[in-house]
mmCIF file of C-alpha atoms and ligand atoms in Angstrom:
data_model
loop_
_atom_site.group_PDB
_atom_site.id
_atom_site.type_symbol
_atom_site.label_atom_id
_atom_site.label_comp_id
_atom_site.label_asym_id
_atom_site.label_seq_id
_atom_site.Cartn_x
_atom_site.Cartn_y
_atom_site.Cartn_z
ATOM 1 C CA MET A 1 67.941 122.255 89.832
ATOM 2 C CA ASN A 2 67.612 119.470 87.164
ATOM 3 C CA THR A 3 70.658 119.484 84.820
ATOM 4 C CA THR A 4 70.209 116.168 83.317
ATOM 5 C CA ASN A 5 69.432 117.717 79.808
ATOM 6 C CA MET A 6 72.306 120.396 80.409
ATOM 7 C CA ASP A 7 75.799 120.624 78.733
ATOM 8 C CA PHE A 8 78.830 119.159 80.580
ATOM 9 C CA ASN A 9 80.183 122.666 81.597
ATOM 10 C CA THR A 10 76.570 123.467 83.294
ATOM 11 C CA LYS A 11 76.606 120.229 85.006
ATOM 12 C CA LEU A 12 80.117 120.964 86.487
ATOM 13 C CA VAL A 13 78.730 123.772 88.169
ATOM 14 C CA HIS A 14 75.178 122.889 89.073
ATOM 15 C CA ALA A 15 74.786 118.989 88.982
ATOM 16 C CA GLY A 16 73.741 117.272 92.085
ATOM 17 C CA GLY A 17 70.714 119.108 92.619
ATOM 18 C CA TYR A 18 71.407 120.106 96.196
ATOM 19 C CA GLU A 19 68.801 122.628 97.482
ATOM 20 C CA ASP A 20 69.625 124.484 100.850
ATOM 21 C CA GLN A 21 66.959 125.345 103.123
ATOM 22 C CA PHE A 22 68.221 128.833 103.503
ATOM 23 C CA GLY A 23 69.171 129.487 99.741
ATOM 24 C CA SER A 24 73.107 129.059 100.335
ATOM 25 C CA ALA A 25 74.498 129.532 96.788
ATOM 26 C CA THR A 26 77.213 126.803 97.422
ATOM 27 C CA VAL A 27 76.709 123.588 99.526
ATOM 28 C CA PRO A 28 77.404 123.540 103.054
ATOM 29 C CA ILE A 29 79.689 121.652 104.917
ATOM 30 C CA TYR A 30 77.509 119.244 107.373
ATOM 31 C CA GLN A 31 80.305 118.701 109.791
ATOM 32 C CA THR A 32 78.531 116.116 111.750
ATOM 33 C CA SER A 33 79.217 112.398 112.431
ATOM 34 C CA THR A 34 75.600 111.667 113.314
ATOM 35 C CA PHE A 35 71.986 112.918 112.505
ATOM 36 C CA ALA A 36 69.021 112.936 115.056
ATOM 37 C CA PHE A 37 65.805 110.703 114.588
ATOM 38 C CA LYS A 38 62.683 112.694 115.062
ATOM 39 C CA ASN A 39 61.463 109.764 117.051
ATOM 40 C CA ALA A 40 61.620 105.777 117.361
ATOM 41 C CA GLN A 41 59.379 105.296 114.411
ATOM 42 C CA HIS A 42 61.746 107.509 112.235
ATOM 43 C CA GLY A 43 64.988 105.852 113.295
ATOM 44 C CA ALA A 44 63.297 102.396 112.388
ATOM 45 C CA ASP A 45 62.004 103.714 109.047
ATOM 46 C CA LEU A 46 65.487 105.098 107.926
ATOM 47 C CA PHE A 47 67.328 101.833 109.088
ATOM 48 C CA ALA A 48 64.528 100.098 107.118
ATOM 49 C CA GLY A 49 65.075 101.994 103.948
ATOM 50 C CA ARG A 50 61.410 103.077 104.198
ATOM 51 C CA ASP A 51 62.391 106.902 104.728
ATOM 52 C CA LYS A 52 64.940 108.757 102.851
ATOM 53 C CA GLY A 53 67.579 110.747 105.265
ATOM 54 C CA TYR A 54 70.747 110.640 106.827
ATOM 55 C CA ILE A 55 71.800 108.179 109.983
ATOM 56 C CA TYR A 56 75.690 108.545 110.232
ATOM 57 C CA THR A 57 78.438 110.095 108.263
ATOM 58 C CA ARG A 58 80.139 106.936 107.397
ATOM 59 C CA ILE A 59 76.824 105.741 105.692
ATOM 60 C CA GLY A 60 76.013 108.885 104.225
ATOM 61 C CA ASN A 61 76.056 113.018 104.632
ATOM 62 C CA PRO A 62 74.562 115.793 102.542
ATOM 63 C CA THR A 63 77.720 117.352 101.572
ATOM 64 C CA ILE A 64 79.197 114.104 100.414
ATOM 65 C CA ASP A 65 75.967 113.093 98.722
ATOM 66 C CA ALA A 66 76.053 116.085 96.670
ATOM 67 C CA LEU A 67 79.307 115.460 95.265
ATOM 68 C CA GLU A 68 78.434 111.717 94.715
ATOM 69 C CA ARG A 69 75.459 113.243 92.596
ATOM 70 C CA ASN A 70 77.411 115.620 90.883
ATOM 71 C CA ILE A 71 80.167 113.301 89.410
ATOM 72 C CA ALA A 72 77.683 110.485 88.620
ATOM 73 C CA GLU A 73 76.099 112.905 86.362
ATOM 74 C CA LEU A 74 79.482 114.267 84.677
ATOM 75 C CA GLU A 75 80.193 110.291 84.208
ATOM 76 C CA ASN A 76 76.568 109.399 82.931
ATOM 77 C CA GLY A 77 76.452 106.926 85.733
ATOM 78 C CA TYR A 78 73.678 105.650 88.205
ATOM 79 C CA ARG A 79 75.329 107.100 91.305
ATOM 80 C CA GLY A 80 78.666 107.993 93.082
ATOM 81 C CA ILE A 81 80.579 106.774 95.917
ATOM 82 C CA ALA A 82 82.893 109.259 97.502
ATOM 83 C CA THR A 83 85.986 107.625 99.291
ATOM 84 C CA ALA A 84 88.803 109.037 101.589
ATOM 85 C CA SER A 85 91.460 108.543 98.970
ATOM 86 C CA GLY A 86 91.942 107.081 95.187
ATOM 87 C CA MET A 87 93.295 104.076 96.938
ATOM 88 C CA GLY A 88 90.011 104.122 99.065
ATOM 89 C CA ALA A 89 88.041 103.810 95.649
ATOM 90 C CA VAL A 90 90.242 101.079 94.366
ATOM 91 C CA ASN A 91 90.257 98.980 97.518
ATOM 92 C CA SER A 92 86.244 99.446 97.800
ATOM 93 C CA VAL A 93 85.873 98.029 94.202
ATOM 94 C CA TYR A 94 88.332 95.329 94.578
ATOM 95 C CA PHE A 95 86.746 94.261 98.099
ATOM 96 C CA ALA A 96 83.017 94.600 96.408
ATOM 97 C CA LEU A 97 83.605 92.755 93.312
ATOM 98 C CA LEU A 98 86.493 89.745 94.119
ATOM 99 C CA LYS A 99 86.298 86.816 96.418
ATOM 100 C CA ALA A 100 88.843 83.548 96.971
ATOM 101 C CA GLY A 101 89.057 81.780 93.916
ATOM 102 C CA ASP A 102 88.435 84.836 91.419
ATOM 103 C CA HIS A 103 90.726 86.423 89.113
ATOM 104 C CA MET A 104 91.194 89.768 87.671
ATOM 105 C CA VAL A 105 93.064 91.115 84.639
ATOM 106 C CA SER A 106 94.551 94.337 84.578
ATOM 107 C CA THR A 107 96.781 97.036 82.812
ATOM 108 C CA ASN A 108 100.610 96.304 83.593
ATOM 109 C CA SER A 109 101.585 99.612 84.115
ATOM 110 C CA VAL A 110 98.724 100.434 86.262
ATOM 111 C CA TYR A 111 99.090 102.985 89.114
ATOM 112 C CA GLY A 112 101.582 101.031 91.537
ATOM 113 C CA PRO A 113 99.455 100.812 94.647
ATOM 114 C CA SER A 114 96.487 99.631 92.453
ATOM 115 C CA ARG A 115 98.578 96.439 91.596
ATOM 116 C CA GLY A 116 100.621 96.229 94.862
ATOM 117 C CA VAL A 117 97.681 95.805 96.923
ATOM 118 C CA MET A 118 96.458 92.896 94.743
ATOM 119 C CA GLU A 119 99.868 91.164 94.901
ATOM 120 C CA SER A 120 100.647 91.707 98.576
ATOM 121 C CA PHE A 121 97.141 91.645 100.195
ATOM 122 C CA TYR A 122 94.338 90.261 98.012
ATOM 123 C CA ALA A 123 96.510 87.332 96.778
ATOM 124 C CA ASN A 124 96.727 86.172 100.753
ATOM 125 C CA PHE A 125 92.859 85.921 100.493
ATOM 126 C CA GLY A 126 93.091 83.684 97.280
ATOM 127 C CA VAL A 127 92.415 86.330 94.689
ATOM 128 C CA GLU A 128 94.481 86.048 91.434
ATOM 129 C CA SER A 129 95.487 88.750 89.118
ATOM 130 C CA SER A 130 97.299 89.040 86.010
ATOM 131 C CA TYR A 131 98.965 91.967 84.610
ATOM 132 C CA VAL A 132 99.148 92.570 80.795
ATOM 133 C CA ASP A 133 99.629 95.180 77.910
ATOM 134 C CA THR A 134 96.062 96.200 77.700
ATOM 135 C CA SER A 135 96.733 98.399 74.664
ATOM 136 C CA ASP A 136 97.144 94.900 72.721
ATOM 137 C CA ILE A 137 93.689 93.342 72.723
ATOM 138 C CA GLU A 138 95.148 90.228 71.865
ATOM 139 C CA LYS A 139 96.792 89.968 75.067
ATOM 140 C CA VAL A 140 93.555 90.881 77.005
ATOM 141 C CA LYS A 141 91.853 88.057 75.214
ATOM 142 C CA ALA A 142 94.830 85.465 76.095
ATOM 143 C CA ALA A 143 94.827 86.634 79.992
ATOM 144 C CA ILE A 144 91.184 85.915 80.290
ATOM 145 C CA LYS A 145 90.370 82.762 82.206
ATOM 146 C CA PRO A 146 87.337 80.897 83.314
ATOM 147 C CA ASN A 147 87.622 82.572 86.663
ATOM 148 C CA THR A 148 88.181 86.075 85.524
ATOM 149 C CA LYS A 149 85.638 88.346 87.113
ATOM 150 C CA VAL A 150 87.029 91.812 86.725
ATOM 151 C CA LEU A 151 88.894 93.612 83.908
ATOM 152 C CA TYR A 152 90.473 96.675 85.322
ATOM 153 C CA LEU A 153 91.480 99.146 83.073
ATOM 154 C CA GLU A 154 93.727 102.375 83.438
ATOM 155 C CA THR A 155 94.067 104.603 80.278
ATOM 156 C CA PRO A 156 96.186 106.624 79.552
ATOM 157 C CA SER A 157 98.437 104.515 81.695
ATOM 158 C CA ASN A 158 101.250 105.990 84.053
ATOM 159 C CA PRO A 159 104.043 106.986 83.060
ATOM 160 C CA THR A 160 103.971 105.178 79.683
ATOM 161 C CA MET A 161 101.021 107.231 78.591
ATOM 162 C CA LEU A 162 99.732 103.900 76.440
ATOM 163 C CA LEU A 163 95.900 103.955 75.687
ATOM 164 C CA THR A 164 93.535 101.012 75.864
ATOM 165 C CA ASP A 165 90.687 100.627 73.781
ATOM 166 C CA ILE A 166 87.724 100.663 76.442
ATOM 167 C CA GLU A 167 84.960 99.758 73.836
ATOM 168 C CA ALA A 168 87.189 96.814 72.268
ATOM 169 C CA CYS A 169 87.992 95.675 75.870
ATOM 170 C CA THR A 170 84.319 96.005 77.063
ATOM 171 C CA ALA A 171 83.183 93.861 73.898
ATOM 172 C CA ILE A 172 85.137 91.104 74.842
ATOM 173 C CA ALA A 173 84.186 91.191 78.529
ATOM 174 C CA LYS A 174 80.432 91.511 78.004
ATOM 175 C CA GLU A 175 80.441 88.026 76.356
ATOM 176 C CA LYS A 176 81.904 86.404 79.515
ATOM 177 C CA GLY A 177 80.021 88.508 82.225
ATOM 178 C CA ILE A 178 83.178 90.190 83.483
ATOM 179 C CA VAL A 179 82.894 93.584 85.011
ATOM 180 C CA VAL A 180 84.865 96.115 83.499
ATOM 181 C CA VAL A 181 86.222 98.897 85.816
ATOM 182 C CA VAL A 182 88.269 101.826 84.491
ATOM 183 C CA ASP A 183 90.404 104.187 86.486
ATOM 184 C CA ASN A 184 89.665 107.463 84.587
ATOM 185 C CA THR A 185 92.066 109.496 86.692
ATOM 186 C CA PHE A 186 94.109 110.477 83.769
ATOM 187 C CA SER A 187 91.651 111.838 81.643
ATOM 188 C CA SER A 188 88.690 112.888 84.138
ATOM 189 C CA PRO A 189 84.975 112.888 82.594
ATOM 190 C CA PHE A 190 86.141 116.125 80.771
ATOM 191 C CA LEU A 191 88.097 114.151 78.363
ATOM 192 C CA GLN A 192 86.839 110.452 78.489
ATOM 193 C CA LYS A 193 83.616 108.783 79.568
ATOM 194 C CA PRO A 194 84.115 105.108 79.853
ATOM 195 C CA LEU A 195 80.617 104.289 81.156
ATOM 196 C CA ASP A 196 79.562 105.638 77.524
ATOM 197 C CA LEU A 197 82.090 103.144 75.853
ATOM 198 C CA GLY A 198 80.520 100.330 77.669
ATOM 199 C CA ALA A 199 82.571 100.001 80.986
ATOM 200 C CA ASP A 200 80.588 98.966 84.321
ATOM 201 C CA VAL A 201 82.283 100.958 86.879
ATOM 202 C CA VAL A 202 84.725 104.027 86.612
ATOM 203 C CA LEU A 203 86.655 105.364 89.403
ATOM 204 C CA HIS A 204 88.944 108.475 89.994
ATOM 205 C CA SER A 205 91.779 109.665 92.366
ATOM 206 C CA VAL A 206 90.030 113.083 92.824
ATOM 207 C CA THR A 207 93.056 114.341 94.126
ATOM 208 C CA LYS A 208 94.229 114.981 90.534
ATOM 209 C CA PHE A 209 92.154 116.588 87.724
ATOM 210 C CA ILE A 210 89.019 116.432 89.506
ATOM 211 C CA ASN A 211 89.809 118.493 92.748
ATOM 212 C CA GLY A 212 92.704 120.059 90.686
ATOM 213 C CA HIS A 213 94.329 122.148 93.387
ATOM 214 C CA ALA A 214 96.745 120.034 95.235
ATOM 215 C CA ASP A 215 95.121 120.880 98.523
ATOM 216 C CA ILE A 216 93.343 117.380 99.326
ATOM 217 C CA VAL A 217 93.254 113.534 98.787
ATOM 218 C CA GLY A 218 90.126 112.071 97.794
ATOM 219 C CA GLY A 219 88.403 109.344 95.423
ATOM 220 C CA ILE A 220 85.308 108.463 93.879
ATOM 221 C CA ILE A 221 83.391 105.598 92.083
ATOM 222 C CA VAL A 222 80.601 105.568 89.795
ATOM 223 C CA SER A 223 78.798 102.674 88.784
ATOM 224 C CA LYS A 224 76.346 102.281 85.938
ATOM 225 C CA THR A 225 73.622 100.110 87.624
ATOM 226 C CA PRO A 226 71.973 100.320 90.881
ATOM 227 C CA GLU A 227 73.061 96.797 91.553
ATOM 228 C CA LEU A 228 76.604 97.644 91.306
ATOM 229 C CA ASP A 229 76.343 101.013 93.081
ATOM 230 C CA ALA A 230 74.610 99.039 96.248
ATOM 231 C CA ARG A 231 77.541 96.102 96.197
ATOM 232 C CA ILE A 232 80.068 98.807 96.210
ATOM 233 C CA ARG A 233 78.501 101.086 98.601
ATOM 234 C CA LYS A 234 77.983 98.373 101.223
ATOM 235 C CA ALA A 235 81.930 97.342 101.070
ATOM 236 C CA MET A 236 82.502 101.219 101.328
ATOM 237 C CA ILE A 237 80.486 101.543 104.244
ATOM 238 C CA MET A 238 81.981 98.434 105.982
ATOM 239 C CA LEU A 239 85.529 99.032 105.035
ATOM 240 C CA GLY A 240 85.148 102.728 106.444
ATOM 241 C CA THR A 241 86.875 104.125 103.345
ATOM 242 C CA ASN A 242 84.293 106.919 103.110
ATOM 243 C CA MET A 243 85.068 110.604 102.445
ATOM 244 C CA ASP A 244 84.969 113.449 105.093
ATOM 245 C CA PRO A 245 82.287 116.266 104.564
ATOM 246 C CA HIS A 246 85.153 118.984 104.576
ATOM 247 C CA GLN A 247 86.897 117.013 101.997
ATOM 248 C CA ALA A 248 83.699 116.544 99.780
ATOM 249 C CA PHE A 249 83.097 120.412 100.041
ATOM 250 C CA MET A 250 86.610 121.117 98.595
ATOM 251 C CA VAL A 251 86.050 118.779 95.714
ATOM 252 C CA ILE A 252 82.746 120.470 94.847
ATOM 253 C CA ARG A 253 84.565 123.587 94.627
ATOM 254 C CA GLY A 254 87.373 122.293 92.753
ATOM 255 C CA VAL A 255 85.275 120.335 90.154
ATOM 256 C CA LYS A 256 83.443 123.571 88.873
ATOM 257 C CA THR A 257 86.441 124.683 87.088
ATOM 258 C CA LEU A 258 87.311 121.394 85.824
ATOM 259 C CA SER A 259 86.786 122.328 81.901
ATOM 260 C CA ILE A 260 88.626 125.743 82.078
ATOM 261 C CA ARG A 261 91.402 124.244 84.030
ATOM 262 C CA GLN A 262 91.765 121.277 81.532
ATOM 263 C CA GLU A 263 91.364 123.301 78.360
ATOM 264 C CA ARG A 264 94.313 125.692 79.317
ATOM 265 C CA ALA A 265 96.519 122.935 80.880
ATOM 266 C CA GLU A 266 95.786 121.173 77.171
ATOM 267 C CA GLU A 267 96.657 124.186 75.242
ATOM 268 C CA ASN A 268 99.758 124.533 77.430
ATOM 269 C CA ALA A 269 100.812 120.807 77.021
ATOM 270 C CA ARG A 270 100.325 120.691 73.218
ATOM 271 C CA LYS A 271 103.008 123.702 72.825
ATOM 272 C CA VAL A 272 105.105 122.016 75.452
ATOM 273 C CA ALA A 273 105.140 118.801 73.507
ATOM 274 C CA ASP A 274 105.882 120.607 70.338
ATOM 275 C CA TYR A 275 108.705 122.284 72.027
ATOM 276 C CA LEU A 276 110.150 119.000 73.408
ATOM 277 C CA GLU A 277 109.728 116.936 70.439
ATOM 278 C CA LYS A 278 112.418 119.222 68.707
ATOM 279 C CA HIS A 279 114.762 119.447 71.610
ATOM 280 C CA PRO A 280 118.129 117.875 70.715
ATOM 281 C CA LYS A 281 118.473 116.625 74.172
ATOM 282 C CA ILE A 282 115.374 114.511 73.992
ATOM 283 C CA ASP A 283 115.118 111.174 72.864
ATOM 284 C CA TRP A 284 111.569 110.330 72.526
ATOM 285 C CA ILE A 285 108.299 111.980 73.673
ATOM 286 C CA LYS A 286 104.900 110.507 74.377
ATOM 287 C CA TYR A 287 102.032 112.636 74.369
ATOM 288 C CA PRO A 288 98.412 111.359 72.987
ATOM 289 C CA GLY A 289 98.098 114.511 71.006
ATOM 290 C CA LEU A 290 101.346 114.180 68.698
ATOM 291 C CA ALA A 291 100.773 112.308 65.398
ATOM 292 C CA SER A 292 104.151 110.303 66.572
ATOM 293 C CA HIS A 293 101.921 108.809 69.488
ATOM 294 C CA PRO A 294 101.582 105.089 68.616
ATOM 295 C CA GLN A 295 97.838 105.464 69.285
ATOM 296 C CA PHE A 296 96.964 109.042 68.032
ATOM 297 C CA GLU A 297 93.974 107.506 66.186
ATOM 298 C CA LEU A 298 92.610 105.592 69.155
ATOM 299 C CA ALA A 299 93.184 108.803 71.238
ATOM 300 C CA LYS A 300 91.196 110.806 68.652
ATOM 301 C CA LYS A 301 88.257 108.253 68.850
ATOM 302 C CA GLN A 302 88.027 107.814 72.506
ATOM 303 C CA MET A 303 88.910 110.920 74.164
ATOM 304 C CA SER A 304 87.476 114.360 73.473
ATOM 305 C CA GLY A 305 91.064 115.975 73.944
ATOM 306 C CA PHE A 306 94.630 114.921 74.798
ATOM 307 C CA GLY A 307 95.166 116.107 78.088
ATOM 308 C CA SER A 308 98.179 117.692 79.823
ATOM 309 C CA MET A 309 100.409 114.659 80.790
ATOM 310 C CA ILE A 310 103.747 114.203 79.198
ATOM 311 C CA SER A 311 106.290 111.607 79.298
ATOM 312 C CA PHE A 312 109.598 112.178 77.608
ATOM 313 C CA GLY A 313 112.913 110.469 77.680
ATOM 314 C CA LEU A 314 116.271 112.275 78.199
ATOM 315 C CA LYS A 315 119.287 111.112 76.074
ATOM 316 C CA GLY A 316 121.490 111.679 78.935
ATOM 317 C CA GLY A 317 119.798 108.783 81.165
ATOM 318 C CA PHE A 318 119.621 108.769 84.908
ATOM 319 C CA GLU A 319 121.952 111.721 85.557
ATOM 320 C CA ALA A 320 120.549 113.851 82.923
ATOM 321 C CA GLY A 321 117.184 112.923 84.654
ATOM 322 C CA LYS A 322 118.500 114.138 88.477
ATOM 323 C CA THR A 323 120.185 117.226 86.834
ATOM 324 C CA LEU A 324 116.862 118.282 85.153
ATOM 325 C CA MET A 325 114.804 117.694 88.347
ATOM 326 C CA ASP A 326 117.531 120.022 90.289
ATOM 327 C CA SER A 327 117.401 122.845 87.622
ATOM 328 C CA VAL A 328 113.816 123.370 87.263
ATOM 329 C CA HIS A 329 112.325 126.538 89.195
ATOM 330 C CA LEU A 330 108.988 127.079 88.218
ATOM 331 C CA ALA A 331 107.725 123.368 87.963
ATOM 332 C CA ILE A 332 107.399 121.766 91.284
ATOM 333 C CA LEU A 333 109.334 118.563 91.781
ATOM 334 C CA ALA A 334 106.650 116.304 93.028
ATOM 335 C CA VAL A 335 104.442 113.362 92.534
ATOM 336 C CA SER A 336 100.572 113.621 91.755
ATOM 337 C CA LEU A 337 99.386 115.373 88.632
ATOM 338 C CA GLY A 338 96.442 117.259 87.392
ATOM 339 C CA GLY A 339 96.570 120.247 89.349
ATOM 340 C CA VAL A 340 96.970 123.897 88.435
ATOM 341 C CA GLU A 341 100.563 123.794 89.148
ATOM 342 C CA THR A 342 103.091 122.490 86.922
ATOM 343 C CA LEU A 343 104.606 119.258 88.430
ATOM 344 C CA ILE A 344 107.740 117.347 87.173
ATOM 345 C CA GLN A 345 109.078 113.840 88.314
ATOM 346 C CA HIS A 346 111.812 111.528 87.624
ATOM 347 C CA PRO A 347 110.611 107.865 88.102
ATOM 348 C CA ALA A 348 113.987 106.306 88.034
ATOM 349 C CA SER A 349 115.152 108.131 90.926
ATOM 350 C CA MET A 350 112.061 108.865 92.713
ATOM 351 C CA THR A 351 108.813 106.803 92.387
ATOM 352 C CA HIS A 352 110.446 103.516 90.913
ATOM 353 C CA ALA A 353 113.767 103.744 92.695
ATOM 354 C CA GLY A 354 113.051 100.935 94.812
ATOM 355 C CA LEU A 355 112.489 98.636 91.719
ATOM 356 C CA SER A 356 115.729 97.133 90.063
ATOM 357 C CA LYS A 357 116.883 98.535 86.740
ATOM 358 C CA GLU A 358 115.758 95.261 85.045
ATOM 359 C CA ALA A 359 112.270 95.654 86.800
ATOM 360 C CA ARG A 360 112.107 99.263 85.847
ATOM 361 C CA GLU A 361 112.969 98.409 82.172
ATOM 362 C CA ALA A 362 110.433 95.703 81.758
ATOM 363 C CA ALA A 363 107.692 97.966 82.712
ATOM 364 C CA ASP A 364 109.160 100.465 80.087
ATOM 365 C CA ILE A 365 110.459 102.877 82.926
ATOM 366 C CA THR A 366 113.713 103.770 81.259
ATOM 367 C CA ASP A 367 116.384 105.737 83.372
ATOM 368 C CA GLY A 368 115.806 109.111 81.355
ATOM 369 C CA LEU A 369 111.942 108.887 81.569
ATOM 370 C CA VAL A 370 110.623 112.114 82.780
ATOM 371 C CA ARG A 371 106.990 112.929 83.464
ATOM 372 C CA PHE A 372 105.413 116.114 83.096
ATOM 373 C CA SER A 373 102.121 117.308 84.392
ATOM 374 C CA VAL A 374 101.574 120.592 82.731
ATOM 375 C CA GLY A 375 99.676 123.171 84.881
ATOM 376 C CA ILE A 376 97.837 126.372 83.811
ATOM 377 C CA GLU A 377 100.650 128.908 84.167
ATOM 378 C CA SER A 378 101.761 131.016 81.053
ATOM 379 C CA VAL A 379 103.223 128.582 78.706
ATOM 380 C CA ASN A 380 105.746 130.954 77.838
ATOM 381 C CA ASP A 381 106.921 130.707 81.491
ATOM 382 C CA ILE A 382 106.867 126.872 81.494
ATOM 383 C CA ILE A 383 108.670 126.546 78.307
ATOM 384 C CA ALA A 384 111.382 128.986 79.339
ATOM 385 C CA ASP A 385 111.761 126.890 82.700
ATOM 386 C CA LEU A 386 112.570 123.641 80.599
ATOM 387 C CA GLU A 387 114.834 125.572 78.521
ATOM 388 C CA GLN A 388 116.990 126.921 80.839
ATOM 389 C CA ALA A 389 117.149 123.641 82.631
ATOM 390 C CA LEU A 390 117.838 121.548 79.668
ATOM 391 C CA ALA A 391 120.671 123.830 79.020
ATOM 392 C CA LYS A 392 122.278 122.311 82.129
ATOM 393 C CA VAL A 393 121.711 118.870 81.478
HETATM 394 C C1 PLP B 1 96.964 108.915 92.180
HETATM 395 C C2 PLP B 1 96.385 107.787 91.816
HETATM 396 C C3 PLP B 1 95.587 106.740 92.188
HETATM 397 C C4 PLP B 1 95.486 106.839 93.888
HETATM 398 O O1 PLP B 1 94.941 107.833 94.580
HETATM 399 P P1 PLP B 1 95.184 108.602 95.801
HETATM 400 O O2 PLP B 1 94.076 109.704 95.747
HETATM 401 O O3 PLP B 1 96.533 109.078 95.748
HETATM 402 O O4 PLP B 1 94.959 107.582 96.716
HETATM 403 C C5 PLP B 1 94.995 105.834 91.812
HETATM 404 N N1 PLP B 1 95.074 105.928 90.265
HETATM 405 C C6 PLP B 1 95.734 106.647 89.573
HETATM 406 C C7 PLP B 1 95.766 106.624 88.215
HETATM 407 C C8 PLP B 1 96.335 107.846 90.298
HETATM 408 O O5 PLP B 1 97.146 108.550 89.532
#
């Protein structure tokens, strides 16, 4: 089925155009490592690219291919490259686009390991990187050097919920031939389409919204052009960051309900945000859908909705954060986000506990900061859970 001219919600269910020889309504799992050649000439033609077909699962597999085509259509890109995890996607992109002597500019509050791998490993190979508040376009301009090859953005950023203007950043990068990569995990293509805003490459941890059921990890990269796709695909194949066919099957199943999951989660999140904003024990709240968010206007322009991720600060600081974590019953105390279940996390005592208080504060991770990923349960139960837990704080 060709879904090119159909709507997003139809694409979620059908894009990819997989056609099964037995008429299977779903994409089968081709759980095989390798594919038989019909004869010596067929093998030679496949390797030379004269014939289309499958050789070996690390290079390509029908189940993985179906997912790659589906997400590429959702992001309005040329082609997708599915990976073992979100970090598999990040590393495949870095490896393909950067070499010794090159420089990358990135969002300062980017996903921790996306920065960590650059500073702990790529730096050993002579790749430089700078981390700036990309929500301030002047800081992006100032950070660009003659050897800058990649501008790597994450918006909204985690856990500060700051937005970066993708269109404005892309305009600067284009003049200088810099490749713009956007980690779109926090929005998913349901809310934001970076390639339409001028970016060259978009990537995801499909672990989060795209799969949406907290049952697999995975990643995907979508490039705008065949040239970028070929460069990154070669890196993925040689690094061995490929997805597995069973994983791909799970994601194909999960993505079909992306819109209805995100619509419900956002409806819930707006109510939770309104509730928290008025709560006496809450110091501040960052949710792009509140008029109090510093970039409410940009959120309305760049995204088609405000999502279901909320950050808030407790007046009681560190101890209040820990008490809240120990008092919730419905919200699962866990990292990750974007699933059907509500998750809660306290960065100062959990994900960012390894950093000093000074380092945390430099990254705007205050002691009372709580990250809340609103699920699709009944909003009454989500708010009742917060109410009883906040009463103990
Ligand atoms: C989780 C996450 C990643 C890493 O993905 P994994 O699937 O855990 O490897 C990258 N970027 C963002 C924004 C994330 O939230």
